[in-house]
Amino acid sequence: MSLPAAPFGRMLTAMVTPFTADGRVDLEGVARVAAHLVEHGNDGVVVSGTTGESPTTTVPEDAEILRAVKDAVGDRATVIAGVGTNATAHSVELALQAEKVGVDAVLVVTPYYNKPGPAGSLHHFTEVARATDLPVMLYDVPGRTGQAIAPETYEAAARLDTVSSVKHATGNPLDTIALRELGYDVYSGDDALLLGYLAHGGCGIISVVGHAAGVQLREVIERFDADDPAGALATFTRLVPLIDAVMGVPNYGATTAKGALELLGVLEDRHVRGPLVPLDEDEMARLRAALEEAGVL
């Protein structure tokens, strides 16, 4: 069973944004993480998304982060810029900035907190899509935004020239079938549901666990694509303890990924920006045990 085409690669990670102890963006750390991801199984990186703590970074910082990533990966990987906010004008500003930096696409999440509804979400996506010539990937994650993208919004957005794909993190891989019929390339936004998304027509994943297990997740996808579902499941099964550890704390994502990168020696520390707090020592011990059990440490 061959997987559908993947416009930005099959294995991507939503990368963290390293910070210094005094809260500044650590651009050397940004470059180091980006290079680590590309050298460990990733076809691309998503910058300034949820895991990148984008609600806490400024517009100038976002530009610096993007440039550091582009310099680090060169033409070895695709770079997708997260430009989703809950203010349309702000998202347009970020999209125009990302286009100037030279990224491959932009990621636009459903506006959060203000919950604009189907018509407002479509307006938001349309304004961003019309502002640049870059491909637009929608991001559907109701657990964080408070609402899912409505079917009628998906249908209307698919008619926009540059809207071509979706990072889908609703917990329901079955939706992939309908989204494929509308013309979307569907990326799993949930590590735990990767096999379900592939089975329903997904083309790849935008991962958090990929910070530590990009090679192994890539193997899952490649085995599935090579008509070896049993082999894909066997590889995935070995990762389950790590997936549980990374996704099993209340403020998972940036905190757990940075903890893993510290344990792997990619980052010197695991600083985050408030309101997040770094993993405590007990959480780090559990994460270390999971990394060892999965065979990545």
Short mmCIF file of C-alpha atoms in Angstrom, two decimals:
data_model
loop_
_atom_site.label_atom_id
_atom_site.label_comp_id
_atom_site.label_asym_id
_atom_site.label_seq_id
_atom_site.Cartn_x
_atom_site.Cartn_y
_atom_site.Cartn_z
CA MET A 1 0.00 0.00 0.00
CA SER A 2 1.83 3.08 -1.22
CA LEU A 3 1.25 6.25 0.73
CA PRO A 4 0.02 9.40 -1.04
CA ALA A 5 2.50 12.06 -2.05
CA ALA A 6 3.89 14.16 0.79
CA PRO A 7 4.59 17.72 -0.39
CA PHE A 8 6.92 18.63 2.49
CA GLY A 9 8.34 15.19 3.25
CA ARG A 10 6.88 12.41 5.37
CA MET A 11 8.73 12.85 8.66
CA LEU A 12 8.64 16.34 10.17
CA THR A 13 9.05 17.57 13.72
CA ALA A 14 7.47 20.64 15.30
CA MET A 15 10.69 21.91 16.80
CA VAL A 16 11.29 23.61 20.11
CA THR A 17 12.64 27.13 20.53
CA PRO A 18 15.64 27.05 22.89
CA PHE A 19 15.97 29.88 25.41
CA THR A 20 18.80 31.06 27.64
CA ALA A 21 18.57 31.18 31.43
CA ASP A 22 17.56 34.85 31.27
CA GLY A 23 14.78 34.16 28.75
CA ARG A 24 16.41 35.25 25.50
CA VAL A 25 16.12 33.16 22.32
CA ASP A 26 19.19 30.93 22.06
CA LEU A 27 19.91 31.15 18.34
CA GLU A 28 22.89 28.81 18.58
CA GLY A 29 20.61 26.31 20.27
CA VAL A 30 17.99 26.83 17.54
CA ALA A 31 20.54 25.98 14.86
CA ARG A 32 21.79 22.98 16.84
CA VAL A 33 18.28 21.53 17.26
CA ALA A 34 17.42 22.07 13.59
CA ALA A 35 20.61 20.33 12.47
CA HIS A 36 20.00 17.48 14.93
CA LEU A 37 16.52 16.91 13.52
CA VAL A 38 17.67 16.84 9.92
CA GLU A 39 20.52 14.49 10.80
CA HIS A 40 18.15 12.15 12.65
CA GLY A 41 15.44 11.16 10.22
CA ASN A 42 13.51 14.35 9.55
CA ASP A 43 12.56 15.58 6.09
CA GLY A 44 11.46 18.92 7.45
CA VAL A 45 10.85 21.08 10.49
CA VAL A 46 7.93 23.18 11.63
CA VAL A 47 9.13 26.34 13.37
CA SER A 48 7.26 28.58 15.83
CA GLY A 49 4.33 26.29 16.38
CA THR A 50 2.87 25.09 19.66
CA THR A 51 6.02 23.19 20.58
CA GLY A 52 8.04 26.25 19.61
CA GLU A 53 6.17 28.30 22.25
CA SER A 54 5.02 30.75 19.59
CA PRO A 55 2.55 32.63 21.83
CA THR A 56 5.56 33.84 23.84
CA THR A 57 7.83 35.02 21.01
CA THR A 58 7.81 38.42 19.30
CA VAL A 59 7.67 39.14 15.59
CA PRO A 60 11.38 40.08 15.43
CA GLU A 61 12.28 36.94 17.38
CA ASP A 62 10.25 34.81 14.98
CA ALA A 63 12.27 36.19 12.06
CA GLU A 64 15.57 35.49 13.83
CA ILE A 65 14.48 31.94 14.63
CA LEU A 66 13.45 31.26 11.03
CA ARG A 67 16.71 32.62 9.66
CA ALA A 68 18.72 30.50 12.10
CA VAL A 69 16.83 27.38 11.06
CA LYS A 70 17.20 28.13 7.35
CA ASP A 71 20.94 28.70 7.76
CA ALA A 72 21.30 25.46 9.70
CA VAL A 73 19.38 23.14 7.38
CA GLY A 74 20.04 24.73 3.99
CA ASP A 75 18.45 22.65 1.28
CA ARG A 76 18.52 19.45 3.35
CA ALA A 77 14.98 19.87 4.68
CA THR A 78 11.76 21.77 4.19
CA VAL A 79 10.98 24.59 6.61
CA ILE A 80 7.40 25.42 7.55
CA ALA A 81 6.76 28.58 9.56
CA GLY A 82 4.01 28.65 12.13
CA VAL A 83 2.12 31.91 11.67
CA GLY A 84 -1.09 31.05 13.47
CA THR A 85 -2.37 33.49 16.09
CA ASN A 86 -5.81 34.62 17.24
CA ALA A 87 -5.44 37.96 15.43
CA THR A 88 -5.73 37.85 11.64
CA ALA A 89 -3.60 40.93 11.02
CA HIS A 90 -0.84 39.47 13.19
CA SER A 91 -0.93 36.17 11.28
CA VAL A 92 -0.74 38.03 7.97
CA GLU A 93 2.27 39.99 9.26
CA LEU A 94 4.01 36.77 10.28
CA ALA A 95 3.21 35.12 6.94
CA LEU A 96 4.68 38.02 4.98
CA GLN A 97 7.78 37.93 7.17
CA ALA A 98 8.16 34.17 6.68
CA GLU A 99 7.89 34.59 2.92
CA LYS A 100 10.73 37.12 2.98
CA VAL A 101 12.91 34.70 4.94
CA GLY A 102 12.28 32.07 2.28
CA VAL A 103 10.40 29.24 3.96
CA ASP A 104 8.59 26.49 2.07
CA ALA A 105 5.12 26.92 3.58
CA VAL A 106 3.20 28.42 6.49
CA LEU A 107 1.15 26.67 9.16
CA VAL A 108 -2.06 28.41 10.27
CA VAL A 109 -3.88 27.18 13.36
CA THR A 110 -7.54 27.80 14.05
CA PRO A 111 -7.82 31.07 16.01
CA TYR A 112 -7.83 30.19 19.69
CA TYR A 113 -9.60 31.68 22.69
CA ASN A 114 -11.84 34.04 20.68
CA LYS A 115 -13.44 31.01 18.89
CA PRO A 116 -14.66 32.82 15.75
CA GLY A 117 -16.79 29.96 14.38
CA PRO A 118 -16.77 28.55 10.82
CA ALA A 119 -17.21 31.85 8.98
CA GLY A 120 -14.60 33.65 11.06
CA SER A 121 -12.10 30.80 10.76
CA LEU A 122 -12.54 30.78 6.99
CA HIS A 123 -12.01 34.55 6.87
CA HIS A 124 -8.83 34.13 8.90
CA PHE A 125 -7.45 31.37 6.66
CA THR A 126 -8.43 33.28 3.52
CA GLU A 127 -6.69 36.48 4.56
CA VAL A 128 -3.46 34.64 5.33
CA ALA A 129 -3.64 32.59 2.13
CA ARG A 130 -4.18 35.66 -0.03
CA ALA A 131 -1.36 37.60 1.62
CA THR A 132 1.45 35.43 0.21
CA ASP A 133 2.18 32.94 -2.53
CA LEU A 134 3.36 30.32 -0.04
CA PRO A 135 1.56 27.00 0.37
CA VAL A 136 -0.72 27.06 3.43
CA MET A 137 -1.11 24.16 5.83
CA LEU A 138 -4.11 24.38 8.14
CA TYR A 139 -3.71 23.16 11.73
CA ASP A 140 -6.73 21.55 13.37
CA VAL A 141 -6.14 20.99 17.09
CA PRO A 142 -9.36 21.56 19.04
CA GLY A 143 -7.80 20.43 22.31
CA ARG A 144 -5.76 23.65 22.25
CA THR A 145 -7.97 26.03 20.27
CA GLY A 146 -11.38 25.17 21.73
CA GLN A 147 -12.98 24.30 18.40
CA ALA A 148 -12.40 22.02 15.43
CA ILE A 149 -12.34 23.26 11.86
CA ALA A 150 -15.88 22.74 10.57
CA PRO A 151 -16.49 20.56 7.49
CA GLU A 152 -17.87 23.53 5.57
CA THR A 153 -14.74 25.53 6.39
CA TYR A 154 -12.53 22.74 5.10
CA GLU A 155 -14.59 22.57 1.92
CA ALA A 156 -14.41 26.31 1.29
CA ALA A 157 -10.72 26.62 2.22
CA ALA A 158 -9.84 23.83 -0.21
CA ARG A 159 -10.93 26.10 -3.03
CA LEU A 160 -8.23 28.64 -2.14
CA ASP A 161 -5.30 28.25 -4.52
CA THR A 162 -2.58 27.89 -1.90
CA VAL A 163 -4.36 25.86 0.81
CA SER A 164 -3.12 22.34 0.18
CA SER A 165 -2.58 20.42 3.39
CA VAL A 166 -3.55 20.03 7.03
CA LYS A 167 -1.87 19.05 10.26
CA HIS A 168 -4.68 17.08 11.83
CA ALA A 169 -4.72 16.62 15.60
CA THR A 170 -8.37 16.06 16.47
CA GLY A 171 -7.95 12.50 17.69
CA ASN A 172 -9.95 11.08 14.77
CA PRO A 173 -7.86 9.62 11.92
CA LEU A 174 -11.07 8.61 10.14
CA ASP A 175 -11.51 12.25 9.05
CA THR A 176 -8.52 11.73 6.76
CA ILE A 177 -10.73 9.99 4.21
CA ALA A 178 -13.04 12.98 3.74
CA LEU A 179 -10.14 15.42 3.78
CA ARG A 180 -8.34 13.47 1.07
CA GLU A 181 -11.49 13.62 -1.07
CA LEU A 182 -11.39 17.42 -0.74
CA GLY A 183 -7.80 17.38 -1.98
CA TYR A 184 -5.89 17.84 1.28
CA ASP A 185 -2.56 16.22 2.06
CA VAL A 186 -3.07 15.07 5.64
CA TYR A 187 -0.29 14.97 8.23
CA SER A 188 -0.88 13.33 11.59
CA GLY A 189 -0.46 15.85 14.37
CA ASP A 190 -0.54 13.13 17.01
CA ASP A 191 2.38 10.75 17.54
CA ALA A 192 0.19 8.13 19.21
CA LEU A 193 -2.15 7.94 16.19
CA LEU A 194 0.46 7.80 13.43
CA LEU A 195 -0.44 4.32 12.21
CA GLY A 196 -4.13 5.18 12.18
CA TYR A 197 -3.51 8.22 10.02
CA LEU A 198 -1.34 6.27 7.59
CA ALA A 199 -3.98 3.56 7.33
CA HIS A 200 -6.66 6.12 6.45
CA GLY A 201 -4.63 7.91 3.78
CA GLY A 202 -2.36 10.26 5.67
CA CYS A 203 0.95 11.13 4.05
CA GLY A 204 3.18 11.61 7.11
CA ILE A 205 3.52 13.16 10.54
CA ILE A 206 4.41 16.41 12.26
CA SER A 207 5.79 15.03 15.48
CA VAL A 208 6.90 16.00 18.96
CA VAL A 209 8.54 12.67 19.77
CA GLY A 210 10.63 13.17 16.62
CA HIS A 211 13.00 15.33 18.67
CA ALA A 212 14.30 12.09 20.14
CA ALA A 213 13.09 9.33 17.81
CA GLY A 214 13.02 10.77 14.31
CA VAL A 215 14.91 7.81 12.88
CA GLN A 216 12.52 5.30 14.43
CA LEU A 217 9.39 7.17 13.38
CA ARG A 218 10.75 7.43 9.87
CA GLU A 219 11.23 3.67 9.91
CA VAL A 220 7.58 3.21 10.91
CA ILE A 221 6.45 5.28 7.94
CA GLU A 222 8.84 3.62 5.49
CA ARG A 223 7.83 0.12 6.57
CA PHE A 224 4.17 0.98 6.22
CA ASP A 225 4.83 2.46 2.78
CA ALA A 226 6.69 -0.73 1.79
CA ASP A 227 3.63 -2.93 2.54
CA ASP A 228 5.08 -4.11 5.83
CA PRO A 229 2.42 -3.12 8.39
CA ALA A 230 3.61 -5.78 10.83
CA GLY A 231 7.13 -4.34 10.74
CA ALA A 232 5.76 -0.82 11.11
CA LEU A 233 3.76 -1.90 14.15
CA ALA A 234 6.76 -3.66 15.69
CA THR A 235 8.90 -0.53 15.40
CA PHE A 236 6.08 1.67 16.67
CA THR A 237 5.45 -0.62 19.63
CA ARG A 238 9.01 -0.08 20.85
CA LEU A 239 8.31 3.65 20.91
CA VAL A 240 5.11 3.48 22.96
CA PRO A 241 6.84 4.03 26.36
CA LEU A 242 8.56 7.12 24.96
CA ILE A 243 5.35 8.45 23.40
CA ASP A 244 3.60 7.98 26.72
CA ALA A 245 6.39 9.78 28.57
CA VAL A 246 6.56 12.70 26.15
CA MET A 247 2.80 13.20 25.92
CA GLY A 248 1.93 12.19 29.47
CA VAL A 249 2.59 15.39 31.41
CA PRO A 250 0.12 18.30 31.58
CA ASN A 251 2.35 20.77 29.74
CA TYR A 252 3.77 18.31 27.21
CA GLY A 253 5.42 19.47 24.01
CA ALA A 254 8.04 22.11 24.58
CA THR A 255 8.79 20.92 28.11
CA THR A 256 9.17 17.23 27.34
CA ALA A 257 10.94 17.74 24.02
CA LYS A 258 13.46 20.06 25.65
CA GLY A 259 13.91 17.57 28.45
CA ALA A 260 14.66 14.84 25.92
CA LEU A 261 17.09 17.06 24.03
CA GLU A 262 18.92 17.85 27.27
CA LEU A 263 19.22 14.15 28.07
CA LEU A 264 20.47 13.49 24.54
CA GLY A 265 23.08 16.22 24.86
CA VAL A 266 21.66 18.41 22.09
CA LEU A 267 20.71 21.20 24.52
CA GLU A 268 22.60 22.20 27.63
CA ASP A 269 19.39 22.99 29.52
CA ARG A 270 15.63 22.89 29.22
CA HIS A 271 14.57 26.51 29.79
CA VAL A 272 11.05 27.46 28.73
CA ARG A 273 9.11 30.71 28.89
CA GLY A 274 6.21 31.28 31.26
CA PRO A 275 3.52 30.19 31.67
CA LEU A 276 5.29 26.90 31.02
CA VAL A 277 7.68 25.53 33.62
CA PRO A 278 10.47 23.02 32.90
CA LEU A 279 10.18 19.37 33.85
CA ASP A 280 11.10 18.66 37.46
CA GLU A 281 13.64 16.02 38.41
CA ASP A 282 11.06 13.26 38.90
CA GLU A 283 9.62 13.96 35.45
CA MET A 284 13.12 13.98 33.97
CA ALA A 285 13.85 10.62 35.59
CA ARG A 286 10.72 9.11 34.04
CA LEU A 287 11.63 10.60 30.67
CA ARG A 288 15.16 9.20 30.89
CA ALA A 289 13.78 5.73 31.66
CA ALA A 290 11.46 5.94 28.65
CA LEU A 291 14.28 7.05 26.34
CA GLU A 292 16.36 4.11 27.54
CA GLU A 293 13.46 1.66 27.15
CA ALA A 294 12.84 2.87 23.60
CA GLY A 295 16.54 2.41 22.79
CA VAL A 296 17.27 6.03 21.90
CA LEU A 297 19.43 6.83 24.93
#
